[in-house]
C-alpha cells in the first residue's frame, strides 16, 4: 500500500488508474470500515482510503482533540485489506488557508436530527467530502449506513452538483450483542459497553411494531425515549422517518428508517434501522 500525505503525490499515483473507488474515513478503523474497503474492490481497480480527522465538522466542545488517532494500526489493517493507496493529509495540506468556500446542504437536510444537535456538522462534513472528491476524483465512493443522514446528504450533493460519482452504501457492522461498531465505542467504560446494545434492541422493538402495522410514530418514539432515560441515557432523538429524505412519514408511507442518537455517560451514540 502506498501512503500519500500530499495531494500531488496521490494524483500522480492515480494518473493511470482506470476505476478509482474511494472510502473516506477519520481513522481508528474497525470492521465496519474494513468491510467498506473489501466492498470497494468490486468497484475499483484502485482502492483509495483516506484518513483525515476533519476539524470543520466538529463543534467547539466536541471530541475533535480526543478523537482516537491510531495511524500505525490503521495502516496495518488497510494493507491487510488490500487497499492500494492511503491518502492521509495533514491539516495544512487539506486547509492551507482557512476554508472560505463551503458546501452548505439545505436546512431540510442539515438542520434536522443530528444537524439539530450538531449545528454546522453537515456543512463541515460535506465540504471535506467535496474536497476529497476533487482530490481523488473517484468513480465510486463508499459510505456506511450507520451515518444514515450523512449518506443522504452526500447522495444529494452528488446529484445536485452533477458529480460523476456513484455513491455506494455499506451495511452497518454490529458486535455480537447488536452494538453498531463505531470509532467512538472506545470511549465507553465496561459498564457502559454492557448497556450500549440497549439502543439497538429498542430500535428493533420499534421496527417490529412498525412491521406489525403500528403507525403511532410519536408514541413509539416517546416510549423509547422514556425507556432510555430510565436506564441513564440522555436521548437527543428517536425518530421514525422516510428513508429517502428523512422527513416525517405519512400514515401509509413504506420505506421507513428509525434513527436514534443518545448520550451514554460522556459518549454520544447514533444508530438506525431500516424498516
Ligand atoms: O464518516 C466519517 O468518518 C466522516 O464524516 C467522513 C465522511 C470521513 C468525512 O470527514
Short mmCIF file of C-alpha atoms and ligand atoms in Angstrom, two decimals:
data_model
loop_
_atom_site.label_atom_id
_atom_site.label_comp_id
_atom_site.label_asym_id
_atom_site.label_seq_id
_atom_site.Cartn_x
_atom_site.Cartn_y
_atom_site.Cartn_z
CA UNK A 1 0.00 0.00 0.00
CA UNK A 2 1.28 3.43 -0.93
CA UNK A 3 0.82 6.16 1.67
CA UNK A 4 0.41 9.72 0.42
CA UNK A 5 0.45 12.81 2.58
CA UNK A 6 0.49 15.15 -0.40
CA UNK A 7 -2.29 15.76 -2.91
CA UNK A 8 0.21 15.99 -5.76
CA UNK A 9 1.73 12.60 -4.92
CA UNK A 10 -1.66 10.91 -4.76
CA UNK A 11 -2.76 12.45 -8.06
CA UNK A 12 0.44 11.33 -9.77
CA UNK A 13 -0.01 7.78 -8.44
CA UNK A 14 -3.62 7.64 -9.68
CA UNK A 15 -2.86 9.02 -13.14
CA UNK A 16 -3.04 5.64 -14.84
CA UNK A 17 -5.85 4.21 -12.70
CA UNK A 18 -8.97 3.31 -14.67
CA UNK A 19 -11.61 2.96 -11.95
CA UNK A 20 -10.96 4.52 -8.57
CA UNK A 21 -13.05 3.61 -5.52
CA UNK A 22 -12.71 5.89 -2.50
CA UNK A 23 -13.51 5.13 1.13
CA UNK A 24 -13.20 8.31 3.21
CA UNK A 25 -12.62 7.78 6.95
CA UNK A 26 -11.39 9.60 10.02
CA UNK A 27 -9.27 6.61 11.05
CA UNK A 28 -9.44 4.43 14.17
CA UNK A 29 -10.62 1.75 11.80
CA UNK A 30 -12.90 -1.11 12.80
CA UNK A 31 -14.52 -4.00 10.94
CA UNK A 32 -17.20 -1.69 9.52
CA UNK A 33 -14.53 0.33 7.72
CA UNK A 34 -12.73 -2.79 6.58
CA UNK A 35 -15.96 -4.21 5.13
CA UNK A 36 -16.23 -0.99 3.06
CA UNK A 37 -12.65 -1.47 1.80
CA UNK A 38 -13.48 -5.03 0.72
CA UNK A 39 -16.68 -3.82 -0.96
CA UNK A 40 -14.69 -1.06 -2.69
CA UNK A 41 -12.56 -3.65 -4.51
CA UNK A 42 -15.64 -4.69 -6.50
CA UNK A 43 -15.95 -1.14 -7.81
CA UNK A 44 -12.37 -0.12 -8.46
CA UNK A 45 -9.08 -1.37 -9.79
CA UNK A 46 -7.56 1.20 -7.44
CA UNK A 47 -8.95 1.33 -3.93
CA UNK A 48 -8.14 4.54 -2.08
CA UNK A 49 -8.79 5.01 1.62
CA UNK A 50 -8.44 8.39 3.25
CA UNK A 51 -7.78 9.16 6.89
CA UNK A 52 -8.37 12.73 7.95
CA UNK A 53 -9.92 13.95 11.19
CA UNK A 54 -11.79 16.91 9.81
CA UNK A 55 -11.85 19.80 12.25
CA UNK A 56 -14.60 21.56 10.23
CA UNK A 57 -17.25 19.00 11.15
CA UNK A 58 -16.68 19.19 14.91
CA UNK A 59 -18.22 21.90 17.03
CA UNK A 60 -16.30 23.58 19.84
CA UNK A 61 -16.51 21.30 22.87
CA UNK A 62 -16.96 18.12 20.80
CA UNK A 63 -14.33 15.41 20.67
CA UNK A 64 -12.02 16.69 17.90
CA UNK A 65 -8.98 16.81 20.20
CA UNK A 66 -9.56 13.42 21.81
CA UNK A 67 -10.78 11.65 18.64
CA UNK A 68 -8.71 8.43 18.58
CA UNK A 69 -5.76 8.65 16.21
CA UNK A 70 -4.33 5.17 15.62
CA UNK A 71 -2.39 5.65 12.41
CA UNK A 72 0.06 2.71 12.62
CA UNK A 73 -2.66 0.17 13.46
CA UNK A 74 -4.92 1.65 10.73
CA UNK A 75 -2.16 1.29 8.12
CA UNK A 76 -1.73 -2.34 9.02
CA UNK A 77 -5.46 -3.04 8.72
CA UNK A 78 -5.72 -1.23 5.38
CA UNK A 79 -2.71 -3.00 3.99
CA UNK A 80 -4.11 -6.40 5.07
CA UNK A 81 -7.45 -5.45 3.48
CA UNK A 82 -5.66 -4.95 0.15
CA UNK A 83 -6.11 -1.17 -0.10
CA UNK A 84 -3.85 0.26 -2.81
CA UNK A 85 -3.47 3.86 -1.67
CA UNK A 86 -3.92 5.63 1.63
CA UNK A 87 -4.36 9.39 1.47
CA UNK A 88 -3.51 10.77 4.90
CA UNK A 89 -3.04 14.52 4.56
CA UNK A 90 -2.03 16.94 7.28
CA UNK A 91 -4.36 19.80 8.17
CA UNK A 92 -2.01 22.16 6.36
CA UNK A 93 -2.34 20.08 3.19
CA UNK A 94 -6.16 20.00 3.34
CA UNK A 95 -6.64 23.55 4.60
CA UNK A 96 -3.58 25.56 3.54
CA UNK A 97 -5.61 28.68 4.22
CA UNK A 98 -8.79 29.00 6.28
CA UNK A 99 -11.63 27.47 4.28
CA UNK A 100 -13.87 30.23 2.92
CA UNK A 101 -15.94 28.24 0.39
CA UNK A 102 -18.34 25.70 1.87
CA UNK A 103 -20.82 23.11 0.73
CA UNK A 104 -23.96 24.14 2.55
CA UNK A 105 -26.68 21.47 2.46
CA UNK A 106 -30.24 22.76 2.67
CA UNK A 107 -31.69 23.26 6.16
CA UNK A 108 -34.25 20.49 5.42
CA UNK A 109 -31.31 18.06 5.23
CA UNK A 110 -28.76 19.59 7.53
CA UNK A 111 -30.74 21.10 10.41
CA UNK A 112 -32.81 18.05 11.30
CA UNK A 113 -31.94 15.05 13.50
CA UNK A 114 -28.16 15.09 14.03
CA UNK A 115 -27.93 18.54 12.45
CA UNK A 116 -30.25 19.95 15.11
CA UNK A 117 -27.90 18.75 17.85
CA UNK A 118 -24.66 19.35 15.95
CA UNK A 119 -25.17 22.66 14.13
CA UNK A 120 -22.70 23.07 11.26
CA UNK A 121 -21.70 19.40 11.30
CA UNK A 122 -23.09 18.52 7.88
CA UNK A 123 -21.68 21.69 6.32
CA UNK A 124 -18.19 20.78 7.55
CA UNK A 125 -18.63 17.14 6.55
CA UNK A 126 -19.97 17.92 3.06
CA UNK A 127 -17.17 20.44 2.49
CA UNK A 128 -14.39 17.98 3.26
CA UNK A 129 -16.10 15.21 1.28
CA UNK A 130 -16.32 17.55 -1.72
CA UNK A 131 -12.62 18.35 -1.32
CA UNK A 132 -11.79 14.63 -1.15
CA UNK A 133 -13.86 14.03 -4.28
CA UNK A 134 -11.94 16.80 -6.10
CA UNK A 135 -8.60 15.47 -4.93
CA UNK A 136 -9.17 11.77 -5.60
CA UNK A 137 -11.68 12.05 -8.48
CA UNK A 138 -13.14 8.60 -7.83
CA UNK A 139 -15.74 6.87 -9.99
CA UNK A 140 -17.22 5.34 -6.83
CA UNK A 141 -17.25 6.36 -3.18
CA UNK A 142 -18.44 4.19 -0.32
CA UNK A 143 -20.04 5.33 2.94
CA UNK A 144 -21.51 3.31 5.81
CA UNK A 145 -25.24 3.35 6.52
CA UNK A 146 -24.52 3.80 10.20
CA UNK A 147 -24.22 7.53 9.41
CA UNK A 148 -27.56 7.47 7.61
CA UNK A 149 -28.10 11.22 7.44
CA UNK A 150 -24.53 11.73 6.23
CA UNK A 151 -25.19 9.25 3.43
CA UNK A 152 -28.34 11.15 2.40
CA UNK A 153 -26.52 14.50 2.39
CA UNK A 154 -23.70 13.06 0.25
CA UNK A 155 -26.14 11.45 -2.20
CA UNK A 156 -27.90 14.78 -2.64
CA UNK A 157 -24.60 16.63 -3.00
CA UNK A 158 -23.52 14.33 -5.81
CA UNK A 159 -26.88 14.58 -7.53
CA UNK A 160 -27.34 18.35 -7.27
CA UNK A 161 -23.76 19.17 -8.26
CA UNK A 162 -23.76 16.62 -11.11
CA UNK A 163 -20.68 14.81 -9.85
CA UNK A 164 -19.88 11.70 -11.91
CA UNK A 165 -19.52 9.56 -8.79
CA UNK A 166 -21.55 6.54 -7.79
CA UNK A 167 -22.30 6.54 -4.07
CA UNK A 168 -22.38 3.01 -2.67
CA UNK A 169 -23.75 2.37 0.83
CA UNK A 170 -22.24 -0.22 3.18
CA UNK A 171 -24.31 -2.09 5.76
CA UNK A 172 -23.76 -1.33 9.42
CA UNK A 173 -21.48 -3.89 11.03
CA UNK A 174 -22.50 -4.89 14.56
CA UNK A 175 -20.91 -6.65 17.51
CA UNK A 176 -22.50 -9.97 18.55
CA UNK A 177 -24.62 -8.08 21.11
CA UNK A 178 -26.01 -5.78 18.40
CA UNK A 179 -23.97 -2.66 19.18
CA UNK A 180 -23.11 -0.87 15.94
CA UNK A 181 -19.35 -0.65 15.51
CA UNK A 182 -18.10 2.91 15.87
CA UNK A 183 -14.79 4.59 16.48
CA UNK A 184 -16.45 6.26 19.47
CA UNK A 185 -17.30 2.93 21.20
CA UNK A 186 -13.77 3.05 22.59
CA UNK A 187 -14.87 5.90 24.88
CA UNK A 188 -17.32 3.57 26.70
CA UNK A 189 -16.48 2.14 30.13
CA UNK A 190 -17.03 -1.61 30.70
CA UNK A 191 -20.38 -0.90 32.38
CA UNK A 192 -21.47 1.41 29.55
CA UNK A 193 -20.40 -1.15 26.97
CA UNK A 194 -22.76 -3.68 28.55
CA UNK A 195 -25.58 -1.11 28.50
CA UNK A 196 -24.94 0.26 24.99
CA UNK A 197 -26.66 -2.55 22.97
CA UNK A 198 -29.98 -1.45 24.51
CA UNK A 199 -30.16 1.25 21.84
CA UNK A 200 -30.24 -1.30 19.03
CA UNK A 201 -32.65 -3.57 20.91
CA UNK A 202 -35.07 -0.65 21.23
CA UNK A 203 -34.72 0.18 17.54
CA UNK A 204 -35.56 -3.44 16.78
CA UNK A 205 -38.61 -3.17 19.01
CA UNK A 206 -39.86 -0.10 17.13
CA UNK A 207 -39.15 -1.80 13.80
CA UNK A 208 -41.13 -4.85 14.89
CA UNK A 209 -44.07 -2.66 15.90
CA UNK A 210 -43.98 -0.83 12.54
CA UNK A 211 -43.76 -4.11 10.65
CA UNK A 212 -46.71 -5.31 12.71
CA UNK A 213 -48.77 -2.40 11.38
CA UNK A 214 -48.40 0.26 14.09
CA UNK A 215 -48.38 3.82 12.77
CA UNK A 216 -48.19 5.52 16.16
CA UNK A 217 -44.80 7.04 15.32
CA UNK A 218 -44.84 9.59 18.14
CA UNK A 219 -45.99 7.03 20.71
CA UNK A 220 -43.21 4.60 19.76
CA UNK A 221 -40.62 7.38 19.85
CA UNK A 222 -41.74 8.69 23.23
CA UNK A 223 -41.89 5.24 24.85
CA UNK A 224 -38.34 4.55 23.66
CA UNK A 225 -37.05 7.88 24.93
CA UNK A 226 -38.62 7.18 28.34
CA UNK A 227 -37.09 3.72 28.48
CA UNK A 228 -33.62 5.01 27.58
CA UNK A 229 -33.93 7.75 30.20
CA UNK A 230 -34.90 5.21 32.84
CA UNK A 231 -31.60 3.42 32.13
CA UNK A 232 -29.49 6.54 32.48
CA UNK A 233 -29.29 7.64 28.84
CA UNK A 234 -29.83 11.19 27.64
CA UNK A 235 -31.53 10.78 24.25
CA UNK A 236 -31.22 13.50 21.60
CA UNK A 237 -33.82 11.94 19.33
CA UNK A 238 -35.59 8.74 18.40
CA UNK A 239 -37.27 9.33 15.06
CA UNK A 240 -39.23 7.32 12.53
CA UNK A 241 -38.61 8.88 9.13
CA UNK A 242 -38.84 8.27 5.40
CA UNK A 243 -35.67 6.62 4.13
CA UNK A 244 -35.18 8.88 1.13
CA UNK A 245 -35.40 12.38 2.62
CA UNK A 246 -35.56 11.69 6.37
CA UNK A 247 -38.74 13.76 6.64
CA UNK A 248 -41.74 12.74 8.75
CA UNK A 249 -43.59 9.86 7.13
CA UNK A 250 -47.25 10.00 6.24
CA UNK A 251 -49.52 7.30 7.67
CA UNK A 252 -49.35 4.97 4.66
CA UNK A 253 -45.70 5.52 3.71
CA UNK A 254 -43.45 2.46 3.48
CA UNK A 255 -39.64 2.52 3.18
CA UNK A 256 -39.05 3.82 6.69
CA UNK A 257 -35.98 4.11 8.86
CA UNK A 258 -35.78 4.52 12.63
CA UNK A 259 -32.92 6.76 13.71
CA UNK A 260 -31.51 7.30 17.18
CA UNK A 261 -28.93 9.44 18.91
CA UNK A 262 -28.38 9.31 22.63
CA UNK A 263 -25.72 10.08 25.15
CA UNK A 264 -24.49 7.29 27.42
CA UNK A 265 -22.17 8.76 30.04
CA UNK A 266 -19.96 11.12 28.07
CA UNK A 267 -20.33 9.17 24.80
CA UNK A 268 -22.87 10.08 22.13
CA UNK A 269 -24.00 7.03 20.17
CA UNK A 270 -26.02 7.00 16.95
CA UNK A 271 -27.71 4.10 15.24
CA UNK A 272 -30.53 3.37 12.83
CA UNK A 273 -32.56 0.53 11.40
CA UNK A 274 -34.37 0.35 8.08
CA UNK A 275 -37.91 -0.99 8.18
O1 LIG B 1 -17.90 9.33 8.34
C1 LIG B 1 -16.78 9.85 8.53
O2 LIG B 1 -15.85 9.22 9.03
C2 LIG B 1 -16.59 11.30 8.16
O3 LIG B 1 -17.74 12.04 8.39
C3 LIG B 1 -16.09 11.50 6.71
C4 LIG B 1 -17.12 11.02 5.71
C5 LIG B 1 -14.79 10.73 6.51
C6 LIG B 1 -15.83 12.97 6.44
O4 LIG B 1 -14.89 13.51 7.33
#
